[in-house]
Amino acid sequence: MKLNPTTEKFILHWGEMGTKWGVNRTVSQIHALLYIMGKPMNADEICETLNVARSNVSNSLKELQNLQLVQITHILGDRRDYFTTSDDVWVLFRVIVEQRQRREIEPTLQFLHQLMQEPEFANENGAVKKRISQTHDFINTLTSWTNEMLRLSTATMTKVLKLGASIQKLLR
């Protein structure tokens, strides 16, 4: 499948951004392709469209499934697996935030909590103890806030995000 220039630029940029977010370029490009095309695609179509090796596509699709960003679907009369992603950017945002929190933030929060519970922590330098405690408290607060935001409806979350810094007026 030949991509239009705008579509190609979008996919290439998403791949570049993925690497900055710690995600493999091909994983990001496949997700971008599925998102922007908005239709189920099989692995062969993805390989051909992105000019990527089949093994790379297979591994990338597994990673996207593990991240809950891609689902398998089937087409009547075709034995191949087809892959889709949500066409709702807010759904994708929620999934990405939940996955990053589960994979990156929560383990760090647990680590800091365990670190503060260890007997050696009591004997640590006061400044180090303070910084570790502050880091734990910050991540805990941020995690609580994120969980609250993810429970909001999309309409409410949109309003909250659009408020931005003007929310300060309510706090004064």
Short mmCIF file of N, CA and C in Angstrom, two decimals:
data_model
loop_
_atom_site.label_atom_id
_atom_site.label_comp_id
_atom_site.label_asym_id
_atom_site.label_seq_id
_atom_site.Cartn_x
_atom_site.Cartn_y
_atom_site.Cartn_z
N MET A 1 0.85 -1.18 0.00
CA MET A 1 0.00 0.00 0.00
C MET A 1 0.89 1.24 0.00
N LYS A 2 0.64 2.13 -0.91
CA LYS A 2 1.39 3.39 -0.99
C LYS A 2 0.69 4.42 -0.11
N LEU A 3 1.47 5.06 0.74
CA LEU A 3 0.91 6.05 1.66
C LEU A 3 0.95 7.44 1.04
N ASN A 4 -0.03 8.25 1.36
CA ASN A 4 -0.01 9.65 0.97
C ASN A 4 1.09 10.35 1.77
N PRO A 5 1.63 11.45 1.25
CA PRO A 5 2.74 12.13 1.94
C PRO A 5 2.42 12.54 3.38
N THR A 6 1.23 13.06 3.62
CA THR A 6 0.87 13.48 4.98
C THR A 6 0.82 12.28 5.92
N THR A 7 0.22 11.20 5.46
CA THR A 7 0.13 9.97 6.26
C THR A 7 1.53 9.45 6.56
N GLU A 8 2.39 9.44 5.56
CA GLU A 8 3.77 8.96 5.74
C GLU A 8 4.52 9.82 6.76
N LYS A 9 4.37 11.13 6.65
CA LYS A 9 5.03 12.04 7.61
C LYS A 9 4.53 11.80 9.03
N PHE A 10 3.22 11.59 9.18
CA PHE A 10 2.65 11.32 10.50
C PHE A 10 3.26 10.06 11.09
N ILE A 11 3.31 8.99 10.31
CA ILE A 11 3.84 7.71 10.78
C ILE A 11 5.32 7.84 11.13
N LEU A 12 6.09 8.51 10.28
CA LEU A 12 7.52 8.69 10.57
C LEU A 12 7.74 9.51 11.83
N HIS A 13 6.96 10.57 11.98
CA HIS A 13 7.09 11.40 13.19
C HIS A 13 6.71 10.61 14.44
N TRP A 14 5.62 9.84 14.37
CA TRP A 14 5.19 9.04 15.52
C TRP A 14 6.29 8.05 15.91
N GLY A 15 6.95 7.49 14.91
CA GLY A 15 8.07 6.58 15.18
C GLY A 15 9.21 7.29 15.88
N GLU A 16 9.52 8.50 15.44
CA GLU A 16 10.59 9.28 16.08
C GLU A 16 10.21 9.64 17.51
N MET A 17 8.96 10.05 17.70
CA MET A 17 8.52 10.40 19.06
C MET A 17 8.54 9.17 19.95
N GLY A 18 8.16 8.03 19.41
CA GLY A 18 8.19 6.79 20.18
C GLY A 18 9.56 6.51 20.76
N THR A 19 10.60 6.73 19.95
CA THR A 19 11.96 6.48 20.46
C THR A 19 12.29 7.42 21.60
N LYS A 20 11.76 8.63 21.56
CA LYS A 20 12.00 9.59 22.65
C LYS A 20 11.23 9.20 23.91
N TRP A 21 10.15 8.44 23.74
CA TRP A 21 9.34 7.98 24.87
C TRP A 21 9.77 6.60 25.34
N GLY A 22 10.85 6.08 24.75
CA GLY A 22 11.36 4.78 25.16
C GLY A 22 10.67 3.60 24.50
N VAL A 23 10.02 3.84 23.36
CA VAL A 23 9.33 2.79 22.63
C VAL A 23 10.07 2.58 21.31
N ASN A 24 10.21 1.33 20.91
CA ASN A 24 10.85 0.98 19.65
C ASN A 24 10.18 1.72 18.48
N ARG A 25 11.00 2.19 17.55
CA ARG A 25 10.50 2.96 16.40
C ARG A 25 9.45 2.19 15.60
N THR A 26 9.73 0.91 15.31
CA THR A 26 8.78 0.12 14.52
C THR A 26 7.47 -0.08 15.27
N VAL A 27 7.55 -0.31 16.56
CA VAL A 27 6.33 -0.45 17.37
C VAL A 27 5.49 0.82 17.22
N SER A 28 6.12 1.96 17.35
CA SER A 28 5.40 3.24 17.24
C SER A 28 4.85 3.46 15.84
N GLN A 29 5.62 3.11 14.83
CA GLN A 29 5.16 3.31 13.46
C GLN A 29 3.97 2.41 13.14
N ILE A 30 4.02 1.17 13.60
CA ILE A 30 2.88 0.26 13.37
C ILE A 30 1.63 0.80 14.05
N HIS A 31 1.79 1.27 15.28
CA HIS A 31 0.63 1.83 15.97
C HIS A 31 0.10 3.04 15.23
N ALA A 32 1.00 3.90 14.77
CA ALA A 32 0.58 5.09 14.02
C ALA A 32 -0.14 4.69 12.73
N LEU A 33 0.37 3.69 12.04
CA LEU A 33 -0.25 3.22 10.80
C LEU A 33 -1.68 2.72 11.07
N LEU A 34 -1.83 1.88 12.08
CA LEU A 34 -3.16 1.35 12.40
C LEU A 34 -4.11 2.46 12.82
N TYR A 35 -3.60 3.42 13.58
CA TYR A 35 -4.43 4.54 14.04
C TYR A 35 -4.86 5.42 12.87
N ILE A 36 -3.90 5.82 12.05
CA ILE A 36 -4.19 6.79 10.99
C ILE A 36 -5.02 6.16 9.87
N MET A 37 -4.82 4.87 9.59
CA MET A 37 -5.59 4.21 8.54
C MET A 37 -7.01 3.89 9.01
N GLY A 38 -7.17 3.61 10.29
CA GLY A 38 -8.50 3.38 10.84
C GLY A 38 -9.20 2.14 10.32
N LYS A 39 -8.44 1.16 9.91
CA LYS A 39 -9.03 -0.09 9.42
C LYS A 39 -8.15 -1.26 9.82
N PRO A 40 -8.74 -2.45 9.94
CA PRO A 40 -7.93 -3.63 10.29
C PRO A 40 -6.90 -3.91 9.19
N MET A 41 -5.70 -4.27 9.62
CA MET A 41 -4.63 -4.63 8.68
C MET A 41 -3.98 -5.91 9.16
N ASN A 42 -3.59 -6.76 8.21
CA ASN A 42 -2.87 -7.97 8.60
C ASN A 42 -1.36 -7.69 8.58
N ALA A 43 -0.60 -8.61 9.12
CA ALA A 43 0.85 -8.40 9.26
C ALA A 43 1.53 -8.20 7.91
N ASP A 44 1.08 -8.93 6.88
CA ASP A 44 1.69 -8.77 5.55
C ASP A 44 1.46 -7.37 5.00
N GLU A 45 0.25 -6.83 5.19
CA GLU A 45 -0.03 -5.46 4.74
C GLU A 45 0.86 -4.45 5.48
N ILE A 46 1.04 -4.69 6.77
CA ILE A 46 1.87 -3.79 7.58
C ILE A 46 3.32 -3.86 7.09
N CYS A 47 3.82 -5.07 6.86
CA CYS A 47 5.19 -5.26 6.36
C CYS A 47 5.39 -4.50 5.05
N GLU A 48 4.46 -4.71 4.13
CA GLU A 48 4.56 -4.09 2.81
C GLU A 48 4.48 -2.57 2.89
N THR A 49 3.54 -2.07 3.68
CA THR A 49 3.32 -0.63 3.77
C THR A 49 4.50 0.09 4.41
N LEU A 50 5.05 -0.49 5.47
CA LEU A 50 6.14 0.16 6.19
C LEU A 50 7.52 -0.30 5.73
N ASN A 51 7.53 -1.31 4.84
CA ASN A 51 8.80 -1.87 4.35
C ASN A 51 9.66 -2.35 5.52
N VAL A 52 9.04 -3.17 6.35
CA VAL A 52 9.68 -3.70 7.56
C VAL A 52 9.63 -5.22 7.51
N ALA A 53 10.66 -5.87 8.04
CA ALA A 53 10.73 -7.33 8.05
C ALA A 53 9.57 -7.93 8.83
N ARG A 54 9.14 -9.09 8.39
CA ARG A 54 8.00 -9.78 9.02
C ARG A 54 8.27 -10.07 10.49
N SER A 55 9.49 -10.51 10.82
CA SER A 55 9.81 -10.82 12.22
C SER A 55 9.70 -9.56 13.08
N ASN A 56 10.13 -8.44 12.55
CA ASN A 56 10.04 -7.17 13.29
C ASN A 56 8.57 -6.79 13.50
N VAL A 57 7.76 -6.97 12.48
CA VAL A 57 6.34 -6.66 12.59
C VAL A 57 5.68 -7.57 13.62
N SER A 58 5.99 -8.86 13.56
CA SER A 58 5.40 -9.82 14.51
C SER A 58 5.75 -9.46 15.95
N ASN A 59 7.02 -9.18 16.20
CA ASN A 59 7.45 -8.81 17.55
C ASN A 59 6.81 -7.49 17.99
N SER A 60 6.73 -6.55 17.08
CA SER A 60 6.14 -5.24 17.40
C SER A 60 4.65 -5.37 17.71
N LEU A 61 3.96 -6.21 16.95
CA LEU A 61 2.53 -6.42 17.21
C LEU A 61 2.31 -7.08 18.57
N LYS A 62 3.19 -8.00 18.94
CA LYS A 62 3.09 -8.62 20.27
C LYS A 62 3.27 -7.57 21.36
N GLU A 63 4.25 -6.69 21.16
CA GLU A 63 4.48 -5.63 22.14
C GLU A 63 3.26 -4.71 22.23
N LEU A 64 2.69 -4.34 21.11
CA LEU A 64 1.50 -3.48 21.12
C LEU A 64 0.31 -4.16 21.78
N GLN A 65 0.19 -5.47 21.61
CA GLN A 65 -0.87 -6.21 22.29
C GLN A 65 -0.61 -6.23 23.79
N ASN A 66 0.65 -6.42 24.19
CA ASN A 66 1.00 -6.40 25.62
C ASN A 66 0.70 -5.04 26.23
N LEU A 67 0.86 -3.99 25.45
CA LEU A 67 0.56 -2.63 25.92
C LEU A 67 -0.94 -2.32 25.85
N GLN A 68 -1.71 -3.26 25.34
CA GLN A 68 -3.16 -3.12 25.18
C GLN A 68 -3.53 -1.99 24.21
N LEU A 69 -2.64 -1.72 23.25
CA LEU A 69 -2.90 -0.69 22.25
C LEU A 69 -3.41 -1.27 20.93
N VAL A 70 -3.24 -2.57 20.75
CA VAL A 70 -3.66 -3.23 19.51
C VAL A 70 -4.43 -4.49 19.88
N GLN A 71 -5.49 -4.73 19.12
CA GLN A 71 -6.29 -5.92 19.32
C GLN A 71 -6.33 -6.72 18.02
N ILE A 72 -6.51 -8.03 18.16
CA ILE A 72 -6.66 -8.90 17.00
C ILE A 72 -8.13 -8.97 16.64
N THR A 73 -8.40 -8.94 15.36
CA THR A 73 -9.76 -9.13 14.86
C THR A 73 -9.68 -10.05 13.65
N HIS A 74 -10.82 -10.55 13.22
CA HIS A 74 -10.86 -11.46 12.08
C HIS A 74 -11.86 -10.97 11.05
N ILE A 75 -11.61 -11.34 9.82
CA ILE A 75 -12.49 -10.98 8.72
C ILE A 75 -13.07 -12.27 8.16
N LEU A 76 -14.36 -12.29 7.99
CA LEU A 76 -15.07 -13.47 7.52
C LEU A 76 -14.42 -13.99 6.22
N GLY A 77 -14.11 -15.29 6.21
CA GLY A 77 -13.53 -15.91 5.03
C GLY A 77 -12.02 -15.78 4.92
N ASP A 78 -11.40 -15.12 5.88
CA ASP A 78 -9.94 -14.94 5.87
C ASP A 78 -9.38 -15.51 7.16
N ARG A 79 -8.41 -16.41 7.05
CA ARG A 79 -7.86 -17.06 8.25
C ARG A 79 -6.82 -16.22 8.97
N ARG A 80 -6.34 -15.17 8.32
CA ARG A 80 -5.28 -14.36 8.91
C ARG A 80 -5.80 -13.50 10.07
N ASP A 81 -4.88 -13.17 10.95
CA ASP A 81 -5.20 -12.22 12.01
C ASP A 81 -5.07 -10.81 11.44
N TYR A 82 -6.01 -9.98 11.81
CA TYR A 82 -5.96 -8.56 11.46
C TYR A 82 -5.82 -7.78 12.77
N PHE A 83 -5.22 -6.63 12.67
CA PHE A 83 -4.92 -5.85 13.86
C PHE A 83 -5.57 -4.48 13.76
N THR A 84 -6.10 -4.03 14.89
CA THR A 84 -6.75 -2.72 14.95
C THR A 84 -6.29 -2.01 16.22
N THR A 85 -6.51 -0.72 16.23
CA THR A 85 -6.32 0.08 17.43
C THR A 85 -7.51 1.03 17.53
N SER A 86 -7.69 1.62 18.66
CA SER A 86 -8.80 2.55 18.83
C SER A 86 -8.61 3.75 17.91
N ASP A 87 -9.72 4.28 17.43
CA ASP A 87 -9.66 5.50 16.63
C ASP A 87 -9.96 6.73 17.50
N ASP A 88 -10.11 6.51 18.79
CA ASP A 88 -10.40 7.59 19.73
C ASP A 88 -9.11 7.96 20.47
N VAL A 89 -8.61 9.14 20.19
CA VAL A 89 -7.34 9.58 20.78
C VAL A 89 -7.40 9.61 22.31
N TRP A 90 -8.57 9.87 22.88
CA TRP A 90 -8.72 9.89 24.33
C TRP A 90 -8.61 8.49 24.92
N VAL A 91 -9.16 7.51 24.23
CA VAL A 91 -9.02 6.12 24.66
C VAL A 91 -7.54 5.73 24.63
N LEU A 92 -6.85 6.08 23.55
CA LEU A 92 -5.42 5.78 23.44
C LEU A 92 -4.63 6.47 24.55
N PHE A 93 -4.95 7.72 24.82
CA PHE A 93 -4.29 8.47 25.88
C PHE A 93 -4.44 7.75 27.22
N ARG A 94 -5.66 7.33 27.52
CA ARG A 94 -5.92 6.64 28.78
C ARG A 94 -5.14 5.33 28.87
N VAL A 95 -5.14 4.56 27.79
CA VAL A 95 -4.41 3.29 27.79
C VAL A 95 -2.92 3.53 27.99
N ILE A 96 -2.37 4.49 27.28
CA ILE A 96 -0.94 4.78 27.39
C ILE A 96 -0.58 5.23 28.80
N VAL A 97 -1.37 6.13 29.36
CA VAL A 97 -1.09 6.60 30.72
C VAL A 97 -1.21 5.45 31.72
N GLU A 98 -2.25 4.64 31.60
CA GLU A 98 -2.42 3.51 32.53
C GLU A 98 -1.26 2.53 32.41
N GLN A 99 -0.84 2.23 31.20
CA GLN A 99 0.25 1.29 30.99
C GLN A 99 1.58 1.84 31.51
N ARG A 100 1.86 3.10 31.25
CA ARG A 100 3.11 3.69 31.72
C ARG A 100 3.11 3.76 33.26
N GLN A 101 1.97 4.08 33.81
CA GLN A 101 1.88 4.14 35.27
C GLN A 101 2.12 2.74 35.85
N ARG A 102 1.48 1.73 35.28
CA ARG A 102 1.61 0.36 35.78
C ARG A 102 3.04 -0.16 35.61
N ARG A 103 3.68 0.14 34.49
CA ARG A 103 5.00 -0.42 34.19
C ARG A 103 6.17 0.39 34.76
N GLU A 104 5.98 1.70 34.91
CA GLU A 104 7.10 2.55 35.29
C GLU A 104 6.92 3.24 36.64
N ILE A 105 5.78 3.85 36.85
CA ILE A 105 5.57 4.67 38.04
C ILE A 105 5.33 3.82 39.28
N GLU A 106 4.39 2.87 39.19
CA GLU A 106 4.07 2.05 40.37
C GLU A 106 5.26 1.25 40.89
N PRO A 107 6.09 0.64 40.02
CA PRO A 107 7.27 -0.05 40.55
C PRO A 107 8.24 0.90 41.28
N THR A 108 8.35 2.12 40.77
CA THR A 108 9.23 3.10 41.44
C THR A 108 8.65 3.48 42.79
N LEU A 109 7.35 3.68 42.83
CA LEU A 109 6.69 4.02 44.10
C LEU A 109 6.87 2.89 45.11
N GLN A 110 6.69 1.64 44.67
CA GLN A 110 6.88 0.49 45.55
C GLN A 110 8.34 0.39 46.02
N PHE A 111 9.27 0.63 45.10
CA PHE A 111 10.69 0.58 45.45
C PHE A 111 11.01 1.61 46.53
N LEU A 112 10.56 2.84 46.34
CA LEU A 112 10.84 3.90 47.32
C LEU A 112 10.22 3.57 48.67
N HIS A 113 9.00 3.05 48.65
CA HIS A 113 8.35 2.66 49.90
C HIS A 113 9.15 1.57 50.62
N GLN A 114 9.57 0.55 49.88
CA GLN A 114 10.36 -0.53 50.47
C GLN A 114 11.70 -0.01 50.98
N LEU A 115 12.30 0.89 50.21
CA LEU A 115 13.59 1.46 50.61
C LEU A 115 13.47 2.18 51.95
N MET A 116 12.37 2.91 52.13
CA MET A 116 12.16 3.64 53.38
C MET A 116 11.84 2.71 54.55
N GLN A 117 11.39 1.49 54.26
CA GLN A 117 11.06 0.52 55.31
C GLN A 117 12.27 -0.29 55.78
N GLU A 118 13.33 -0.27 54.99
CA GLU A 118 14.51 -1.05 55.34
C GLU A 118 15.22 -0.46 56.55
N PRO A 119 15.80 -1.30 57.41
CA PRO A 119 16.47 -0.82 58.62
C PRO A 119 17.60 0.18 58.33
N GLU A 120 18.29 0.00 57.21
CA GLU A 120 19.41 0.90 56.88
C GLU A 120 18.95 2.33 56.62
N PHE A 121 17.69 2.47 56.24
CA PHE A 121 17.18 3.81 55.92
C PHE A 121 17.26 4.73 57.14
N ALA A 122 17.00 4.19 58.32
CA ALA A 122 17.04 4.99 59.55
C ALA A 122 18.43 5.56 59.80
N ASN A 123 19.47 4.85 59.33
CA ASN A 123 20.85 5.30 59.56
C ASN A 123 21.39 6.17 58.43
N GLU A 124 20.56 6.41 57.43
CA GLU A 124 21.01 7.17 56.26
C GLU A 124 21.13 8.65 56.61
N ASN A 125 21.94 9.34 55.85
CA ASN A 125 22.13 10.78 55.95
C ASN A 125 20.76 11.47 55.89
N GLY A 126 20.54 12.47 56.72
CA GLY A 126 19.25 13.17 56.80
C GLY A 126 18.81 13.78 55.48
N ALA A 127 19.74 14.34 54.73
CA ALA A 127 19.39 14.95 53.45
C ALA A 127 18.94 13.89 52.45
N VAL A 128 19.60 12.75 52.47
CA VAL A 128 19.23 11.65 51.57
C VAL A 128 17.84 11.13 51.94
N LYS A 129 17.61 10.91 53.24
CA LYS A 129 16.29 10.45 53.69
C LYS A 129 15.20 11.43 53.27
N LYS A 130 15.48 12.71 53.42
CA LYS A 130 14.50 13.74 53.06
C LYS A 130 14.17 13.69 51.57
N ARG A 131 15.21 13.57 50.74
CA ARG A 131 14.98 13.55 49.29
C ARG A 131 14.23 12.30 48.85
N ILE A 132 14.57 11.16 49.43
CA ILE A 132 13.86 9.93 49.10
C ILE A 132 12.40 10.04 49.53
N SER A 133 12.15 10.56 50.73
CA SER A 133 10.77 10.74 51.21
C SER A 133 10.00 11.72 50.34
N GLN A 134 10.64 12.82 49.98
CA GLN A 134 9.99 13.81 49.12
C GLN A 134 9.66 13.22 47.74
N THR A 135 10.59 12.43 47.23
CA THR A 135 10.36 11.79 45.93
C THR A 135 9.19 10.83 46.02
N HIS A 136 9.16 10.04 47.09
CA HIS A 136 8.04 9.11 47.30
C HIS A 136 6.73 9.87 47.40
N ASP A 137 6.69 10.92 48.19
CA ASP A 137 5.47 11.69 48.37
C ASP A 137 5.01 12.33 47.06
N PHE A 138 5.98 12.85 46.30
CA PHE A 138 5.65 13.46 45.01
C PHE A 138 5.04 12.44 44.06
N ILE A 139 5.68 11.28 43.91
CA ILE A 139 5.18 10.25 43.00
C ILE A 139 3.83 9.72 43.48
N ASN A 140 3.67 9.59 44.78
CA ASN A 140 2.39 9.14 45.34
C ASN A 140 1.28 10.14 45.03
N THR A 141 1.56 11.41 45.20
CA THR A 141 0.58 12.46 44.90
C THR A 141 0.24 12.47 43.41
N LEU A 142 1.26 12.39 42.58
CA LEU A 142 1.06 12.39 41.14
C LEU A 142 0.25 11.17 40.69
N THR A 143 0.53 10.02 41.29
CA THR A 143 -0.20 8.80 40.97
C THR A 143 -1.67 8.93 41.37
N SER A 144 -1.91 9.47 42.54
CA SER A 144 -3.30 9.67 43.00
C SER A 144 -4.04 10.62 42.07
N TRP A 145 -3.37 11.71 41.69
CA TRP A 145 -3.98 12.68 40.78
C TRP A 145 -4.28 12.03 39.43
N THR A 146 -3.33 11.27 38.90
CA THR A 146 -3.52 10.60 37.61
C THR A 146 -4.70 9.64 37.67
N ASN A 147 -4.79 8.87 38.74
CA ASN A 147 -5.91 7.93 38.89
C ASN A 147 -7.24 8.66 38.91
N GLU A 148 -7.30 9.80 39.59
CA GLU A 148 -8.53 10.60 39.63
C GLU A 148 -8.87 11.13 38.23
N MET A 149 -7.87 11.61 37.51
CA MET A 149 -8.10 12.14 36.17
C MET A 149 -8.59 11.05 35.23
N LEU A 150 -8.04 9.85 35.34
CA LEU A 150 -8.44 8.75 34.46
C LEU A 150 -9.87 8.29 34.71
N ARG A 151 -10.39 8.57 35.91
CA ARG A 151 -11.78 8.19 36.23
C ARG A 151 -12.80 9.19 35.66
N LEU A 152 -12.32 10.36 35.24
CA LEU A 152 -13.23 11.38 34.71
C LEU A 152 -13.72 10.97 33.32
N SER A 153 -14.89 11.46 32.98
CA SER A 153 -15.37 11.26 31.61
C SER A 153 -14.46 12.06 30.67
N THR A 154 -14.49 11.70 29.42
CA THR A 154 -13.67 12.42 28.44
C THR A 154 -14.05 13.89 28.39
N ALA A 155 -15.34 14.18 28.44
CA ALA A 155 -15.79 15.58 28.39
C ALA A 155 -15.26 16.37 29.58
N THR A 156 -15.32 15.78 30.75
CA THR A 156 -14.83 16.47 31.95
C THR A 156 -13.32 16.61 31.90
N MET A 157 -12.62 15.55 31.49
CA MET A 157 -11.16 15.63 31.40
C MET A 157 -10.73 16.71 30.41
N THR A 158 -11.44 16.82 29.32
CA THR A 158 -11.13 17.85 28.33
C THR A 158 -11.26 19.23 28.95
N LYS A 159 -12.33 19.46 29.70
CA LYS A 159 -12.53 20.75 30.35
C LYS A 159 -11.43 21.04 31.36
N VAL A 160 -11.07 20.03 32.15
CA VAL A 160 -10.01 20.21 33.16
C VAL A 160 -8.69 20.57 32.48
N LEU A 161 -8.35 19.84 31.43
CA LEU A 161 -7.09 20.10 30.73
C LEU A 161 -7.09 21.47 30.05
N LYS A 162 -8.23 21.88 29.54
CA LYS A 162 -8.31 23.20 28.90
C LYS A 162 -8.22 24.34 29.91
N LEU A 163 -8.59 24.04 31.15
CA LEU A 163 -8.45 25.06 32.19
C LEU A 163 -6.98 25.44 32.37
N GLY A 164 -6.12 24.44 32.29
CA GLY A 164 -4.70 24.69 32.39
C GLY A 164 -4.34 25.48 33.64
N ALA A 165 -3.46 26.45 33.46
CA ALA A 165 -2.96 27.24 34.57
C ALA A 165 -4.03 28.17 35.15
N SER A 166 -5.11 28.40 34.40
CA SER A 166 -6.15 29.29 34.92
C SER A 166 -6.85 28.70 36.14
N ILE A 167 -6.62 27.44 36.43
CA ILE A 167 -7.20 26.81 37.61
C ILE A 167 -6.68 27.48 38.91
N GLN A 168 -5.55 28.15 38.78
CA GLN A 168 -4.98 28.87 39.93
C GLN A 168 -5.97 29.87 40.51
N LYS A 169 -6.79 30.44 39.65
CA LYS A 169 -7.77 31.45 40.09
C LYS A 169 -8.74 30.85 41.09
N LEU A 170 -9.08 29.57 40.92
CA LEU A 170 -9.99 28.92 41.85
C LEU A 170 -9.33 28.64 43.19
N LEU A 171 -8.03 28.53 43.22
CA LEU A 171 -7.32 28.18 44.42
C LEU A 171 -6.92 29.37 45.27
N ARG A 172 -7.06 30.54 44.75
CA ARG A 172 -6.65 31.76 45.49
C ARG A 172 -7.68 32.18 46.48
#
